[in-house]
C-alpha cells in the first residue's frame, strides 16, 4: 500500500519534471536562433521577437551609439574655461582663442600628445579669435595647455567606450 | 703616480675639460641617426590639422635617471623624429590604436643639455644649458640659427626645463 502510494508519487514527480524540461527545451529552441548571429540584444530580429513574445519576453532597447559632439574650451583672461570636461572617443575638442594674441595649444596624455598646428609655422596654433577642432579617439585623461602661460591649463577626460 | 700628485692632476684635468667646453667651442650636439638602439621612444605627438607627427625619444641612460628623479639630467639628449602621417587612401590619415602612423620621414631635431652649455648665447635668449641641432632623416646636418629657430619658442617653457612635453612626461611618471 505504502509502496503503491510512493509509486504514484514518484510517477507524478517524474511527469512534472519531464514537462518542465520539455518547456525549457522548447523555449531555448525558439530563442537560440535570435542570438545565434550576434549575441547583442540589438541584433534580435522581428521574427525572433514574435516567437519569444509568445513566451512573455519583452523587446530590449537597441544600443544606438551616441553621435559625436563638440566639446568647447575657450582661452580668455589668462584661463581656459571650463577647466575640465568629459567626452567620448570620436567627439571633437574645440579650442577657441578669445585672446588678442597668437597662442600655441597642446594636449598630453602620458605618452601621447597632440597640438593644433594647422600651418607650416611651428610657433603658434591659433590666431586671435580662431577656433580649431580635433577629434580625440584615444581614451584617457588629457592635460590641455597653452605654451605662453603655464597657468592656462584644463583637464579633458576621454572616456572608454561602454 | 704618487698620491701627492693626484690633486694637481685632477686640477689640470678640470682646467683642460673646462677649456674644451668654453665659450669659444661650439657644442658638439649628438647626431642620433643610425644609433636608435641607444634611445627610447617616450611620446608621440600627432598634428592632425596638418597631417604630421613627431616621435619623441630620449637617450636610454637619461630616461632611466629622469624616471628616478622626475628631472632631466645633464647629458639628456631629446630627439624628435618628424614624419608625414601615412595616408589611409581615402583622403584621410591612417589611424592605428588611436594614433597616426608614421609615413615619409621629414627631419630629425635634437635638444641636448650638457654642463656649461649655453654660455655662448645672450642671456636674453639662452635656454639654460640646452642647445639644438637639426639633421635630415639620413643624418646630414642642417645648418640652423638655434637662437632664432629654436630658443625663442623653448624659452616660453622655462618652467618645464625648456621642454614642451618631455619634462611633463617624467614629472607625471613620478606622480603616478
PDB file of C-alpha atoms in Angstrom, chain A:
ATOM      1  CA  UNK A   1       0.000   0.000   0.000  1.00  0.00           C
ATOM      2  CA  UNK A   2       2.583   2.352   1.059  1.00  0.00           C
ATOM      3  CA  UNK A   3       4.677   1.225  -1.889  1.00  0.00           C
ATOM      4  CA  UNK A   4       1.854   1.914  -4.321  1.00  0.00           C
ATOM      5  CA  UNK A   5       1.338   5.358  -2.874  1.00  0.00           C
ATOM      6  CA  UNK A   6       5.042   6.024  -3.140  1.00  0.00           C
ATOM      7  CA  UNK A   7       4.990   4.645  -6.673  1.00  0.00           C
ATOM      8  CA  UNK A   8       2.235   7.045  -7.760  1.00  0.00           C
ATOM      9  CA  UNK A   9       4.043   9.922  -6.084  1.00  0.00           C
ATOM     10  CA  UNK A  10       7.253   9.100  -7.975  1.00  0.00           C
ATOM     11  CA  UNK A  11       5.385   8.884 -11.254  1.00  0.00           C
ATOM     12  CA  UNK A  12       3.735  12.242 -10.668  1.00  0.00           C
ATOM     13  CA  UNK A  13       7.035  13.877  -9.802  1.00  0.00           C
ATOM     14  CA  UNK A  14       8.673  12.347 -12.867  1.00  0.00           C
ATOM     15  CA  UNK A  15       5.837  13.608 -15.074  1.00  0.00           C
ATOM     16  CA  UNK A  16       6.152  17.155 -13.682  1.00  0.00           C
ATOM     17  CA  UNK A  17       9.933  17.178 -14.165  1.00  0.00           C
ATOM     18  CA  UNK A  18       9.641  15.918 -17.744  1.00  0.00           C
ATOM     19  CA  UNK A  19       7.037  18.567 -18.557  1.00  0.00           C
ATOM     20  CA  UNK A  20       9.222  21.351 -17.153  1.00  0.00           C
ATOM     21  CA  UNK A  21      12.262  20.108 -19.082  1.00  0.00           C
ATOM     22  CA  UNK A  22      10.267  19.981 -22.311  1.00  0.00           C
ATOM     23  CA  UNK A  23       9.042  23.544 -21.832  1.00  0.00           C
ATOM     24  CA  UNK A  24      12.568  24.776 -21.112  1.00  0.00           C
ATOM     25  CA  UNK A  25      13.909  22.993 -24.205  1.00  0.00           C
ATOM     26  CA  UNK A  26      11.171  24.475 -26.395  1.00  0.00           C
ATOM     27  CA  UNK A  27      11.930  27.963 -25.115  1.00  0.00           C
ATOM     28  CA  UNK A  28      15.630  27.522 -25.774  1.00  0.00           C
ATOM     29  CA  UNK A  29      14.996  26.272 -29.329  1.00  0.00           C
ATOM     30  CA  UNK A  30      12.882  29.327 -30.080  1.00  0.00           C
ATOM     31  CA  UNK A  31      15.323  31.759 -28.542  1.00  0.00           C
ATOM     32  CA  UNK A  32      18.554  30.272 -29.868  1.00  0.00           C
ATOM     33  CA  UNK A  33      18.271  31.474 -33.492  1.00  0.00           C
ATOM     34  CA  UNK A  34      17.618  35.004 -32.284  1.00  0.00           C
ATOM     35  CA  UNK A  35      21.054  35.227 -30.710  1.00  0.00           C
ATOM     36  CA  UNK A  36      22.993  32.905 -32.975  1.00  0.00           C
ATOM     37  CA  UNK A  37      24.406  35.550 -35.315  1.00  0.00           C
ATOM     38  CA  UNK A  38      25.071  38.213 -32.751  1.00  0.00           C
ATOM     39  CA  UNK A  39      24.953  37.952 -29.014  1.00  0.00           C
ATOM     40  CA  UNK A  40      23.847  41.562 -28.603  1.00  0.00           C
ATOM     41  CA  UNK A  41      20.221  42.197 -27.824  1.00  0.00           C
ATOM     42  CA  UNK A  42      20.025  44.838 -30.527  1.00  0.00           C
ATOM     43  CA  UNK A  43      20.547  42.146 -33.159  1.00  0.00           C
ATOM     44  CA  UNK A  44      17.253  40.462 -32.318  1.00  0.00           C
ATOM     45  CA  UNK A  45      15.098  40.130 -35.452  1.00  0.00           C
ATOM     46  CA  UNK A  46      11.372  40.894 -35.555  1.00  0.00           C
ATOM     47  CA  UNK A  47      10.662  37.237 -36.237  1.00  0.00           C
ATOM     48  CA  UNK A  48      12.651  36.143 -33.222  1.00  0.00           C
ATOM     49  CA  UNK A  49      10.895  38.730 -31.104  1.00  0.00           C
ATOM     50  CA  UNK A  50       7.464  37.479 -32.239  1.00  0.00           C
ATOM     51  CA  UNK A  51       8.414  33.941 -31.291  1.00  0.00           C
ATOM     52  CA  UNK A  52       9.858  34.998 -27.917  1.00  0.00           C
ATOM     53  CA  UNK A  53       6.932  37.318 -27.163  1.00  0.00           C
ATOM     54  CA  UNK A  54       4.653  34.274 -27.112  1.00  0.00           C
ATOM     55  CA  UNK A  55       6.633  33.238 -24.033  1.00  0.00           C
ATOM     56  CA  UNK A  56       6.155  36.669 -22.461  1.00  0.00           C
ATOM     57  CA  UNK A  57       9.509  38.187 -23.490  1.00  0.00           C
ATOM     58  CA  UNK A  58       9.890  41.956 -23.797  1.00  0.00           C
ATOM     59  CA  UNK A  59      11.980  43.528 -26.592  1.00  0.00           C
ATOM     60  CA  UNK A  60      15.188  45.002 -25.130  1.00  0.00           C
ATOM     61  CA  UNK A  61      16.178  48.525 -26.182  1.00  0.00           C
ATOM     62  CA  UNK A  62      18.651  48.592 -29.071  1.00  0.00           C
ATOM     63  CA  UNK A  63      22.086  50.073 -28.233  1.00  0.00           C
ATOM     64  CA  UNK A  64      22.397  53.127 -30.503  1.00  0.00           C
ATOM     65  CA  UNK A  65      25.824  54.808 -30.414  1.00  0.00           C
ATOM     66  CA  UNK A  66      25.664  58.455 -29.461  1.00  0.00           C
ATOM     67  CA  UNK A  67      26.527  60.814 -32.324  1.00  0.00           C
ATOM     68  CA  UNK A  68      29.835  62.733 -31.944  1.00  0.00           C
ATOM     69  CA  UNK A  69      29.561  66.055 -30.189  1.00  0.00           C
ATOM     70  CA  UNK A  70      31.766  69.112 -29.907  1.00  0.00           C
ATOM     71  CA  UNK A  71      33.262  69.993 -26.529  1.00  0.00           C
ATOM     72  CA  UNK A  72      34.486  73.581 -26.462  1.00  0.00           C
ATOM     73  CA  UNK A  73      37.233  75.178 -24.397  1.00  0.00           C
ATOM     74  CA  UNK A  74      37.831  78.918 -24.526  1.00  0.00           C
ATOM     75  CA  UNK A  75      41.086  80.764 -23.898  1.00  0.00           C
ATOM     76  CA  UNK A  76      40.386  84.116 -22.266  1.00  0.00           C
ATOM     77  CA  UNK A  77      41.529  86.260 -19.349  1.00  0.00           C
ATOM     78  CA  UNK A  78      44.504  84.051 -18.511  1.00  0.00           C
ATOM     79  CA  UNK A  79      42.478  80.873 -18.144  1.00  0.00           C
ATOM     80  CA  UNK A  80      40.917  78.017 -20.054  1.00  0.00           C
ATOM     81  CA  UNK A  81      37.213  77.611 -19.414  1.00  0.00           C
ATOM     82  CA  UNK A  82      35.782  75.280 -18.482  1.00  0.00           C
ATOM     83  CA  UNK A  83      38.792  73.909 -16.593  1.00  0.00           C
ATOM     84  CA  UNK A  84      37.573  70.335 -17.015  1.00  0.00           C
ATOM     85  CA  UNK A  85      35.419  68.459 -19.490  1.00  0.00           C
ATOM     86  CA  UNK A  86      34.450  64.911 -20.379  1.00  0.00           C
ATOM     87  CA  UNK A  87      33.926  63.474 -23.838  1.00  0.00           C
ATOM     88  CA  UNK A  88      33.626  60.180 -25.674  1.00  0.00           C
ATOM     89  CA  UNK A  89      36.031  58.799 -28.293  1.00  0.00           C
ATOM     90  CA  UNK A  90      35.299  60.467 -31.610  1.00  0.00           C
ATOM     91  CA  UNK A  91      33.998  63.681 -30.065  1.00  0.00           C
ATOM     92  CA  UNK A  92      35.759  66.834 -31.175  1.00  0.00           C
ATOM     93  CA  UNK A  93      37.660  69.072 -28.794  1.00  0.00           C
ATOM     94  CA  UNK A  94      37.181  72.641 -29.990  1.00  0.00           C
ATOM     95  CA  UNK A  95      39.532  75.327 -28.676  1.00  0.00           C
ATOM     96  CA  UNK A  96      38.608  78.954 -29.181  1.00  0.00           C
ATOM     97  CA  UNK A  97      41.290  81.608 -28.828  1.00  0.00           C
ATOM     98  CA  UNK A  98      39.393  84.521 -27.341  1.00  0.00           C
ATOM     99  CA  UNK A  99      42.584  86.459 -26.590  1.00  0.00           C
ATOM    100  CA  UNK A 100      44.260  89.192 -28.597  1.00  0.00           C
ATOM    101  CA  UNK A 101      47.463  87.247 -29.260  1.00  0.00           C
ATOM    102  CA  UNK A 102      48.518  84.136 -31.157  1.00  0.00           C
ATOM    103  CA  UNK A 103      48.536  81.043 -28.956  1.00  0.00           C
ATOM    104  CA  UNK A 104      50.063  77.574 -29.092  1.00  0.00           C
ATOM    105  CA  UNK A 105      47.675  74.977 -27.671  1.00  0.00           C
ATOM    106  CA  UNK A 106      48.655  71.397 -26.898  1.00  0.00           C
ATOM    107  CA  UNK A 107      47.231  68.314 -25.178  1.00  0.00           C
ATOM    108  CA  UNK A 108      49.097  65.488 -23.472  1.00  0.00           C
ATOM    109  CA  UNK A 109      48.033  62.128 -22.142  1.00  0.00           C
ATOM    110  CA  UNK A 110      51.089  60.347 -20.683  1.00  0.00           C
ATOM    111  CA  UNK A 111      52.894  59.146 -23.806  1.00  0.00           C
ATOM    112  CA  UNK A 112      50.541  60.578 -26.408  1.00  0.00           C
ATOM    113  CA  UNK A 113      50.166  64.227 -27.283  1.00  0.00           C
ATOM    114  CA  UNK A 114      48.647  66.431 -29.942  1.00  0.00           C
ATOM    115  CA  UNK A 115      48.573  70.066 -30.889  1.00  0.00           C
ATOM    116  CA  UNK A 116      46.513  72.335 -33.097  1.00  0.00           C
ATOM    117  CA  UNK A 117      49.168  73.439 -35.602  1.00  0.00           C
ATOM    118  CA  UNK A 118      47.395  73.814 -38.908  1.00  0.00           C
ATOM    119  CA  UNK A 119      50.052  75.631 -40.931  1.00  0.00           C
ATOM    120  CA  UNK A 120      53.780  75.057 -41.572  1.00  0.00           C
ATOM    121  CA  UNK A 121      54.506  77.645 -38.860  1.00  0.00           C
ATOM    122  CA  UNK A 122      55.692  75.922 -35.703  1.00  0.00           C
ATOM    123  CA  UNK A 123      55.411  78.923 -33.412  1.00  0.00           C
ATOM    124  CA  UNK A 124      51.637  79.077 -32.886  1.00  0.00           C
ATOM    125  CA  UNK A 125      48.406  77.163 -33.424  1.00  0.00           C
ATOM    126  CA  UNK A 126      45.653  79.770 -33.072  1.00  0.00           C
ATOM    127  CA  UNK A 127      45.290  83.266 -34.458  1.00  0.00           C
ATOM    128  CA  UNK A 128      43.313  85.657 -32.243  1.00  0.00           C
ATOM    129  CA  UNK A 129      39.649  84.769 -32.471  1.00  0.00           C
ATOM    130  CA  UNK A 130      40.347  81.489 -34.242  1.00  0.00           C
ATOM    131  CA  UNK A 131      38.507  78.272 -33.383  1.00  0.00           C
ATOM    132  CA  UNK A 132      40.024  74.876 -34.227  1.00  0.00           C
ATOM    133  CA  UNK A 133      38.707  71.355 -33.606  1.00  0.00           C
ATOM    134  CA  UNK A 134      40.375  67.958 -33.293  1.00  0.00           C
ATOM    135  CA  UNK A 135      38.601  64.626 -32.841  1.00  0.00           C
ATOM    136  CA  UNK A 136      40.077  62.620 -29.967  1.00  0.00           C
ATOM    137  CA  UNK A 137      39.849  58.854 -30.263  1.00  0.00           C
ATOM    138  CA  UNK A 138      42.289  57.634 -27.633  1.00  0.00           C
ATOM    139  CA  UNK A 139      40.676  57.332 -24.168  1.00  0.00           C
ATOM    140  CA  UNK A 140      42.480  58.839 -21.207  1.00  0.00           C
ATOM    141  CA  UNK A 141      42.943  61.948 -19.146  1.00  0.00           C
ATOM    142  CA  UNK A 142      44.479  64.785 -21.140  1.00  0.00           C
ATOM    143  CA  UNK A 143      46.103  67.909 -19.830  1.00  0.00           C
ATOM    144  CA  UNK A 144      45.399  70.804 -22.173  1.00  0.00           C
ATOM    145  CA  UNK A 145      47.852  73.676 -22.062  1.00  0.00           C
ATOM    146  CA  UNK A 146      48.913  76.958 -23.604  1.00  0.00           C
ATOM    147  CA  UNK A 147      52.637  77.399 -24.166  1.00  0.00           C
ATOM    148  CA  UNK A 148      52.831  81.075 -23.325  1.00  0.00           C
ATOM    149  CA  UNK A 149      51.153  80.723 -19.945  1.00  0.00           C
ATOM    150  CA  UNK A 150      51.811  77.740 -17.671  1.00  0.00           C
ATOM    151  CA  UNK A 151      48.768  78.722 -15.594  1.00  0.00           C
ATOM    152  CA  UNK A 152      46.383  78.212 -18.503  1.00  0.00           C
ATOM    153  CA  UNK A 153      45.515  74.556 -18.050  1.00  0.00           C
ATOM    154  CA  UNK A 154      42.463  72.340 -18.365  1.00  0.00           C
ATOM    155  CA  UNK A 155      41.761  68.646 -17.960  1.00  0.00           C
ATOM    156  CA  UNK A 156      39.819  66.699 -20.559  1.00  0.00           C
ATOM    157  CA  UNK A 157      38.768  63.115 -19.952  1.00  0.00           C
ATOM    158  CA  UNK A 158      38.053  60.918 -22.967  1.00  0.00           C
ATOM    159  CA  UNK A 159      36.059  58.043 -21.529  1.00  0.00           C
ATOM    160  CA  UNK A 160      36.479  54.457 -22.683  1.00  0.00           C
ATOM    161  CA  UNK A 161      33.658  53.176 -24.898  1.00  0.00           C
ATOM    162  CA  UNK A 162      30.998  51.488 -22.793  1.00  0.00           C
TER     163      UNK A 162
END
